[in-house]
Short mmCIF file of C-alpha atoms in Angstrom, two decimals:
data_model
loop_
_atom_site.label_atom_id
_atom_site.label_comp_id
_atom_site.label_asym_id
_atom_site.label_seq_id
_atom_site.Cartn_x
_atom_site.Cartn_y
_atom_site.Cartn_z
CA UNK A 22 -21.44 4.04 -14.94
CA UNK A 23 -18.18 2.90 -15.70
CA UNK A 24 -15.98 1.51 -12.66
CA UNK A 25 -12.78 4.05 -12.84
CA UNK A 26 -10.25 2.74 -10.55
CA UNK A 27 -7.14 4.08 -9.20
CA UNK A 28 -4.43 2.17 -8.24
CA UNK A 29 -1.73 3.56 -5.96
CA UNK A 30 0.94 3.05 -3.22
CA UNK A 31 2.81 6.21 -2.73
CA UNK A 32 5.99 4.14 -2.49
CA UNK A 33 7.59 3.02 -6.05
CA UNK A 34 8.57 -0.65 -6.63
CA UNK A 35 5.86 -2.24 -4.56
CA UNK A 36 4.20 -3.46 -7.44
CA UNK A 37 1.61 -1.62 -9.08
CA UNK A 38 1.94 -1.46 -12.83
CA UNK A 39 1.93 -5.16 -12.85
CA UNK A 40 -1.08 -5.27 -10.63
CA UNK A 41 -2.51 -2.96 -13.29
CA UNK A 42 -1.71 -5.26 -15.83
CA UNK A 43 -2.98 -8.45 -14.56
CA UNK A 44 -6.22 -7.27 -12.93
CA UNK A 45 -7.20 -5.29 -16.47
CA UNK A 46 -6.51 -8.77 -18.14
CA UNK A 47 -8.36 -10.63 -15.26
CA UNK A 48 -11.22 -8.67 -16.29
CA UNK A 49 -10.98 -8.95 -19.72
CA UNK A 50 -11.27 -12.91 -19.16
CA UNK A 51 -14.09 -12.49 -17.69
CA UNK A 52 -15.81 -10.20 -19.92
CA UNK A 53 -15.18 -6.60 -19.39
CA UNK A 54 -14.64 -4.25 -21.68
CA UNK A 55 -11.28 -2.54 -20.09
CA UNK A 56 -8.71 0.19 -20.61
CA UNK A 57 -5.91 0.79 -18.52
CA UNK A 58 -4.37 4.06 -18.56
CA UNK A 59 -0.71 4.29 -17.80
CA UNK A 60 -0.65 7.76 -15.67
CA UNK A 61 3.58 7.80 -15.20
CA UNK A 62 4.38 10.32 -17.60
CA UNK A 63 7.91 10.26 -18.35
CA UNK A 64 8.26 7.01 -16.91
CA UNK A 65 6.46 4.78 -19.10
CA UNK A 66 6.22 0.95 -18.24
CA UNK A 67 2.86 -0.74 -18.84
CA UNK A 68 2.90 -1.00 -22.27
CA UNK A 69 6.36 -3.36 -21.22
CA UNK A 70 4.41 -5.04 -18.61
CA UNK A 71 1.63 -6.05 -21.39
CA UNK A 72 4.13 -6.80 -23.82
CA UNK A 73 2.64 -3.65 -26.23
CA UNK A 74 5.75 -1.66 -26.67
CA UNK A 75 6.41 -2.26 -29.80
CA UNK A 76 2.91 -1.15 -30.89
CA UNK A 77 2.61 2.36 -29.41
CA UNK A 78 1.91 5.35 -31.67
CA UNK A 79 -0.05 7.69 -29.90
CA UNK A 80 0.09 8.55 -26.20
CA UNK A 81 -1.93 10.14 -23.26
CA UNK A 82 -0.13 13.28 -23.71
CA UNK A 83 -1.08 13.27 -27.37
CA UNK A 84 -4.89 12.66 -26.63
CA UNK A 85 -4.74 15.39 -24.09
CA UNK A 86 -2.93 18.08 -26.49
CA UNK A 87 -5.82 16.90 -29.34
CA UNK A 88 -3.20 15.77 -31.74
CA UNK A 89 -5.00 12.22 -32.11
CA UNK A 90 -8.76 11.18 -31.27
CA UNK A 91 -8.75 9.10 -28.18
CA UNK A 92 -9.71 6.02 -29.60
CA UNK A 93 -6.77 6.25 -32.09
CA UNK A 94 -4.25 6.28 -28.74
CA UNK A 95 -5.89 2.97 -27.42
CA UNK A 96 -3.89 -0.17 -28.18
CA UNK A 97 -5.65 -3.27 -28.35
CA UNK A 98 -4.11 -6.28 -26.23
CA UNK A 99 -2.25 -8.86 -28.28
CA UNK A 100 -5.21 -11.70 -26.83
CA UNK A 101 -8.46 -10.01 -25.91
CA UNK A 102 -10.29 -8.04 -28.32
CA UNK A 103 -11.88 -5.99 -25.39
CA UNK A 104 -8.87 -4.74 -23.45
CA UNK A 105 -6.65 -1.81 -24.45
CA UNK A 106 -3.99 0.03 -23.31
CA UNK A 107 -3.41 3.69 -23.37
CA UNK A 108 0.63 4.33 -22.82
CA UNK A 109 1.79 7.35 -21.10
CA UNK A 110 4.41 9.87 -22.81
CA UNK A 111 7.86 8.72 -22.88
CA UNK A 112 9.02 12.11 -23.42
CA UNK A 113 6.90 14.59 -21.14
CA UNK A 114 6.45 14.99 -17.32
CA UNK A 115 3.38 15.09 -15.14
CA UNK A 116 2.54 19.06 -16.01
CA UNK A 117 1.64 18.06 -19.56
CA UNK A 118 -1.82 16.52 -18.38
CA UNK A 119 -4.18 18.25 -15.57
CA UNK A 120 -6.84 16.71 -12.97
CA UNK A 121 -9.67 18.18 -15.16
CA UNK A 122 -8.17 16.63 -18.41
CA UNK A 123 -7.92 13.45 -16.60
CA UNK A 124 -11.85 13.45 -15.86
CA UNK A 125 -12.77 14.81 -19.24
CA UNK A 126 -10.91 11.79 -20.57
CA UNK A 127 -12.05 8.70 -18.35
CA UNK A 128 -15.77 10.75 -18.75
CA UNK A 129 -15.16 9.96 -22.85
CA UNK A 130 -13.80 6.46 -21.89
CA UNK A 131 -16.67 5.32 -19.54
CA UNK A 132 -19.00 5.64 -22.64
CA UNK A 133 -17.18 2.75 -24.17
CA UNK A 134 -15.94 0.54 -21.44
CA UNK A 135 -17.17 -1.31 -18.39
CA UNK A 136 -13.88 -0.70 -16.36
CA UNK A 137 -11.16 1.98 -16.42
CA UNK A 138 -7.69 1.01 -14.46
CA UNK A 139 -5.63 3.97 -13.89
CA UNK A 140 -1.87 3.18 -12.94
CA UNK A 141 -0.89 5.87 -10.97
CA UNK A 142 3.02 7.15 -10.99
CA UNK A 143 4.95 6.52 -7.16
CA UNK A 144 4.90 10.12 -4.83
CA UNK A 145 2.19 12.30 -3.66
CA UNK A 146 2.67 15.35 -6.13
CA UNK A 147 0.89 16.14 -9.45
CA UNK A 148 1.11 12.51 -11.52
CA UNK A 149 -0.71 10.98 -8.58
CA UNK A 150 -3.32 14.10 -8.29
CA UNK A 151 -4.27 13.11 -12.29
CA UNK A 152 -4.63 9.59 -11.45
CA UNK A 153 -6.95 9.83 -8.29
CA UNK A 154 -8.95 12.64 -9.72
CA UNK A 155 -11.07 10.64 -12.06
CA UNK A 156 -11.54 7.66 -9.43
CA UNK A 157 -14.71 6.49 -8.44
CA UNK A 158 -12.57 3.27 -6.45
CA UNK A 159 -8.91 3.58 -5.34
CA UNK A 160 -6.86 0.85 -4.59
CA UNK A 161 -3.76 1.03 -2.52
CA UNK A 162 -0.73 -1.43 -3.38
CA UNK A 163 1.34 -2.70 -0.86
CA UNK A 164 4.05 -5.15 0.49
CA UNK A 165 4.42 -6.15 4.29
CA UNK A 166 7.58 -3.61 4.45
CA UNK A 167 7.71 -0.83 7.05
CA UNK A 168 8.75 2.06 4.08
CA UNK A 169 5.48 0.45 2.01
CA UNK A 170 3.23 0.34 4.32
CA UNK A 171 4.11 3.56 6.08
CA UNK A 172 3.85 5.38 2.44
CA UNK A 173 0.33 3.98 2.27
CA UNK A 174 -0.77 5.00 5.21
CA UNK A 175 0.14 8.56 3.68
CA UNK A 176 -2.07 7.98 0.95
CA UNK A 177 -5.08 6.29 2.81
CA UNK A 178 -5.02 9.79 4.49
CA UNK A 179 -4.88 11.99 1.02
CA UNK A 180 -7.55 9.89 -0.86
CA UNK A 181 -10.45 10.24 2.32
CA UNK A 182 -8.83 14.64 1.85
CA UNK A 183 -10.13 13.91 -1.88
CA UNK A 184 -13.03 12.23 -0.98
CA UNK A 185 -12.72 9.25 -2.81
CA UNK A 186 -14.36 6.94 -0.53
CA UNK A 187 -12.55 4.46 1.43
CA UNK A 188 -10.09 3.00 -0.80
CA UNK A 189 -9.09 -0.92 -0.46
CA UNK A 190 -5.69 -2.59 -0.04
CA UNK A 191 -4.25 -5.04 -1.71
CA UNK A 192 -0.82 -6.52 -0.18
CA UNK A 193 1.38 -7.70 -2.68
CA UNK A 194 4.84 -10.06 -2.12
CA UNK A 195 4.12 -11.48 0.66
CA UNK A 196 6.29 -14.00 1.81
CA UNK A 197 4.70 -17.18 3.54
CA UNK A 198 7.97 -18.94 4.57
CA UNK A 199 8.97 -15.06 6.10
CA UNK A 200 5.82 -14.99 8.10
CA UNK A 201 6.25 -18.34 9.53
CA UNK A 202 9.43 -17.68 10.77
CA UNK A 203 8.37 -14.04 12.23
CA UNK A 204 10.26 -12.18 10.21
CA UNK A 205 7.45 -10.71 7.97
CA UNK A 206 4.14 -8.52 9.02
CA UNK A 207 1.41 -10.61 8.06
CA UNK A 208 -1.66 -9.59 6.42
CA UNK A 209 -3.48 -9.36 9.58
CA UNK A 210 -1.19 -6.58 10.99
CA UNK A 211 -0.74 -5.06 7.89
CA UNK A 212 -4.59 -4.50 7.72
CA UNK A 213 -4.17 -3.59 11.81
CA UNK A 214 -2.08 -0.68 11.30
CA UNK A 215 -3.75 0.85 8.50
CA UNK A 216 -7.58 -0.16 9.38
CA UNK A 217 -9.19 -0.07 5.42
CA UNK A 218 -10.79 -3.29 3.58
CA UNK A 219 -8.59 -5.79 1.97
CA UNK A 220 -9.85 -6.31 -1.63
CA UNK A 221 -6.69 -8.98 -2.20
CA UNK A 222 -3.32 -10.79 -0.89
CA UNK A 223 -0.58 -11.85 -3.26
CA UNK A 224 1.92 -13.77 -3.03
CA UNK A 225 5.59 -12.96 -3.93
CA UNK A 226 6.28 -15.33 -6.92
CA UNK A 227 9.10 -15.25 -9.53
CA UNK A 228 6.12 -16.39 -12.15
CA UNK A 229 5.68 -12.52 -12.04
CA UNK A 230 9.02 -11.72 -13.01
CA UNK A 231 9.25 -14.66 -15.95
CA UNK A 232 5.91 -13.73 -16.98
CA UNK A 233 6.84 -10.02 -17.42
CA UNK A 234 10.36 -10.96 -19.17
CA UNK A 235 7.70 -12.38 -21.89
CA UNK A 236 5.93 -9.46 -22.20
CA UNK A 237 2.88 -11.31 -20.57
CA UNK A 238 0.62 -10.90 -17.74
CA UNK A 239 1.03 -13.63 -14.81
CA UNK A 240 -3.12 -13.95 -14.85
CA UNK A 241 -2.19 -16.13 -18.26
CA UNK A 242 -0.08 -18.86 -16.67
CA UNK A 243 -2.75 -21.35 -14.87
CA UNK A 244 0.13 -22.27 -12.42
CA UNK A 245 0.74 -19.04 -11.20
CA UNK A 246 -0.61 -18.35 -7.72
CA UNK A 247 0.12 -14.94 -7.69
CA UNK A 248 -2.10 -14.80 -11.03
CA UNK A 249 -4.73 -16.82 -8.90
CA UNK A 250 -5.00 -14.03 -6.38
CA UNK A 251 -4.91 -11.58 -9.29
CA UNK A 252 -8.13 -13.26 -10.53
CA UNK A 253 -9.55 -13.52 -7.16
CA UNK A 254 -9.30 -10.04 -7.02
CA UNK A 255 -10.62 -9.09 -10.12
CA UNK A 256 -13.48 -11.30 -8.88
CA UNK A 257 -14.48 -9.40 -6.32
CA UNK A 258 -14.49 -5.45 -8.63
CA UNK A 259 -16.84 -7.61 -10.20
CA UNK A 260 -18.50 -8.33 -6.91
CA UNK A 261 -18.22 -12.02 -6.28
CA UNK A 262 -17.59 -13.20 -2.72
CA UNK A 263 -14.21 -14.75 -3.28
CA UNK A 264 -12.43 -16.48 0.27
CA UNK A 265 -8.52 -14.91 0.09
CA UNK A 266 -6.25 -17.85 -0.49
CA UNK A 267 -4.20 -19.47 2.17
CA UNK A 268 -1.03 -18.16 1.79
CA UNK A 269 0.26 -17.99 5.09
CA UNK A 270 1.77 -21.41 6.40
CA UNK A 271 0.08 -22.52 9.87
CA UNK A 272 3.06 -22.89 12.68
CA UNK A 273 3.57 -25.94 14.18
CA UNK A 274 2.23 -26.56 16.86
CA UNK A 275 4.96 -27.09 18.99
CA UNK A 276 6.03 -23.38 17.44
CA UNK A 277 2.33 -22.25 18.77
CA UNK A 278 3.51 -23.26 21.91
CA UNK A 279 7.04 -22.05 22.64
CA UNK A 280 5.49 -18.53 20.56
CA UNK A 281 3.12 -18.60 23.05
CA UNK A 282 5.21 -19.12 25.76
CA UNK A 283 7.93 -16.26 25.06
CA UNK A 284 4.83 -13.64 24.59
CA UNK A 285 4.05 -14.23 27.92
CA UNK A 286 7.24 -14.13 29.47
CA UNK A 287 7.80 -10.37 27.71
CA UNK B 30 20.44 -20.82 19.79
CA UNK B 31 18.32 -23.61 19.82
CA UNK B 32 15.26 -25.14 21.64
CA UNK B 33 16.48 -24.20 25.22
CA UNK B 34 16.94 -20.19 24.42
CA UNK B 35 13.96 -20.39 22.84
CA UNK B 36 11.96 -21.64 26.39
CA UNK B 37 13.47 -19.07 27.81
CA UNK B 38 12.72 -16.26 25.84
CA UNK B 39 16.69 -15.38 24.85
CA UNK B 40 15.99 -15.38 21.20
CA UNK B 41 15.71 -11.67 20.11
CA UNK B 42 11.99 -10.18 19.55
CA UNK B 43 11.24 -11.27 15.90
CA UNK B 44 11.83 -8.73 13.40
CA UNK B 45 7.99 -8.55 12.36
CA UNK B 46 7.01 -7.62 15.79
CA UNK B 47 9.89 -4.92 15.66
CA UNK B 48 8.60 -3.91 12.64
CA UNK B 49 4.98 -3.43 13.49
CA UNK B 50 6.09 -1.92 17.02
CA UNK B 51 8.06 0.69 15.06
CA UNK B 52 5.50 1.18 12.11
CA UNK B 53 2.90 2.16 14.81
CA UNK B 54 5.10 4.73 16.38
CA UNK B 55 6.16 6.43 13.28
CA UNK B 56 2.35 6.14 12.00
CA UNK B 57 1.03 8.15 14.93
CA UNK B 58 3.73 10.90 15.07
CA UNK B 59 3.11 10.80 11.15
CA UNK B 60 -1.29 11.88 11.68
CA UNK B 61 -0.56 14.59 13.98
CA UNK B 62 2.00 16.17 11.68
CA UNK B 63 4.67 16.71 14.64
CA UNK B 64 7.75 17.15 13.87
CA UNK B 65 11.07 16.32 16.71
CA UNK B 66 11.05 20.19 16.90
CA UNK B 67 7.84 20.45 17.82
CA UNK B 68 7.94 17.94 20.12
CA UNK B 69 10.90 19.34 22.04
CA UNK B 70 9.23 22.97 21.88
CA UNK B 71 6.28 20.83 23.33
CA UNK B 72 8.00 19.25 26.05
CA UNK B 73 10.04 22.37 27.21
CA UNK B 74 6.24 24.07 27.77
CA UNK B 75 4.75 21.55 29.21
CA UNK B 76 7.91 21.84 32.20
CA UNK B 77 7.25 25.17 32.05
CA UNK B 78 4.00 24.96 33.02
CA UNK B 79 4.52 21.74 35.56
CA UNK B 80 7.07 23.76 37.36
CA UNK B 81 4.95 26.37 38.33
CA UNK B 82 3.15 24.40 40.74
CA UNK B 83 5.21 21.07 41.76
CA UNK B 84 8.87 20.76 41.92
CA UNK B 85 10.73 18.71 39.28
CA UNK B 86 13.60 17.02 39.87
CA UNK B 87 15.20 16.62 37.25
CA UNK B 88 13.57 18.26 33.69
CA UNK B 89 16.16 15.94 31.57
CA UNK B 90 14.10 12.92 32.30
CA UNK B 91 10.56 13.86 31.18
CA UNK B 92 9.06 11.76 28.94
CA UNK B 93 6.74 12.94 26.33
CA UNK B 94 5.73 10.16 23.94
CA UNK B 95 3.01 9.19 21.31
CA UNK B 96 1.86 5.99 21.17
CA UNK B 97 -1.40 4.07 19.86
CA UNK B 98 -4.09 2.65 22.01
CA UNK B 99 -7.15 0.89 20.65
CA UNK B 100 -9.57 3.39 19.69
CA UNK B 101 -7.70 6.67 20.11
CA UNK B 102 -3.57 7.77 19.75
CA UNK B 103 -2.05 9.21 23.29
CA UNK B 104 0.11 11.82 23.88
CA UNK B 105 2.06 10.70 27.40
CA UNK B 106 4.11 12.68 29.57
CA UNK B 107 5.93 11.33 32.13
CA UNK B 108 7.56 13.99 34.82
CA UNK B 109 9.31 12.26 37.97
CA UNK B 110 8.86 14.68 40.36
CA UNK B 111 11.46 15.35 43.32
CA UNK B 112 10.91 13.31 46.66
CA UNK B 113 11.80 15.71 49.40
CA UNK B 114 9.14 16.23 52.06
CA UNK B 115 7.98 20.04 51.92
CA UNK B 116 9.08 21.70 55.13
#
């Protein structure tokens, strides 16, 4: 069976469509036969992220209301041969596709393709009910902010309601330099406070934003480390045993000690 | 600021450890879907019911909080009860 796999964060902004993007290309480098599904209807943005805007005819919507066959929606990536994209309406909202045509679809998909990456729109309301409802895996995007990982918390609650398993967390931006100085939750608390599995760290890195200002996918760049941990991660859907990189900067330790010191005294 | 406040524990609590302190409050009032009304509707029965059988002294200072503990969330009231012997 085909892995269909939800990712979503409740919260906007914290970086899911580009986690979309890179882990369906990860993939593809190693293999897969993907699709990724934009599910933001109205608020289109993956075919940007995968630099495919300028190729889109057909949509989800149109796929959904039969005016195309599926396979005549799916865009194939500029690179690999066995990734595509299928873009969300532009035009539409979230009412113009149901749970049940959401299934019906990714059931037609799985047929064809090893993995299925559903990018699910921000909120809790009906855009995210059609991306979790054909999920066999959901993955929860995050950053180490209070509003992100408070919204996630939210939907670690509403995915075990739809009984999609435990889903895993990925923690995205995080700042090592922030950390050090004890101004940013690390990944260790993060994980603390909202007790599922971490599938994947990544780092905040401005090799996203140049990457996406191409049109391309930060998994591409061999310097990027934030397309490292996007590979690591893909690594381990496929079920490889991948360490998490080191990210987080080791204190001094004279730091250790004074830390140490004022924990005690509080 | 500098290596001496820091001995001595002056420098403010690091904004991560504010963070997660805060996180973990709003997270546990978040699961048990209670609202600030509820709470207060909460805390003016539970006086209610105190006051039948001890004498409070002063029902402004009751303390009814949620926090975390390790395997379970707690619901804490603290009632300071009046100090004068009973006759």
């Amino acid at each position: 069976m085909a892995h269909i796999i939800t990712l979503t964060s409740g919260k906007g902004g914290v970086g899911k469509t580009t986690t979309t993007a890179n882990l369906g290309t990860a993939l593809a480098m190693q293999g897969q036969r993907v699709v990724v599904i934009d599910a933001d209807i109205g608020l289109r943005n993956l075919d940007v992220v995968m630099g495919l805007e300028n190729r889109i005819v057909y949509d989800l919507v149109d796929v959904v209301e039969g005016r195309c066959r599926t396979r005549q929606a799916l865009i194939k990536d500029k690179r690999f041969p066995e990734l595509f994209l299928l873009p969300a309406a532009q035009t539409r909202d979230k009412d113009a596709v149901s749970p049940d045509d959401m299934v019906a679809l990714c059931t037609e998909l799985g047929r064809e393709f090893d993995f299925i990456l559903i990018d699910s729109p921000a909120g809790i309301e009906g855009g995210f009910k059609n991306a979790i409802a054909p999920a066999n895996q959901v993955l929860i995007v995050t950053t180490p902010e209070m509003s992100a990982v408070r919204d996630a918390d939210r939907i670690v609650g509403l995915v075990e309601a739809y009984e999609k398993g435990h889903p895993k967390l990925i923690i995205n931006r995080i700042k090592p330099q922030m950390i050090a100085r004890g101004d940013m939750m690390d990944t260790s608390d993060v994980v603390e406070i909202l007790a599922i599995d971490l599938i994947g760290i990544v780092p905040d890195d401005e090799s996203i934003v140049t990457s996406t200002n191409r049109g391309e996918v930060a998994v591409l760049d061999r310097n990027s480390l934030a397309g490292r941990a996007f590979h690591n991660i893909a690594s381990r859907l496929l079920g490889n045993d991948v360490p998490f990189l080191v990210l987080e900067e080791k204190p001094s330790v004279l730091s250790q000690f004074f830390g140490r010191f004022r924990t005690r005294r509080t | 600021m500098g290596l001496f406040d820091n001995i001595f524990g002056r420098k403010p609590e690091r904004s991560s450890n504010v963070a997660k302190e805060r996180l973990l409050t709003v997270l546990v009032h978040d699961r048990v879907h209670l609202t600030p009304a509820d709470m207060d509707q909460m805390k003016r029965e539970i006086i209610e019911v105190i006051e039948r059988y001890v004498e409070v002294s002063n029902p402004e200072a009751i303390e009814v909080t949620l926090t975390r503990g390790e395997s379970a969330d707690h619901l804490k009231a603290d009632i300071p009860l009046g100090r004068t012997r009973s006759q």
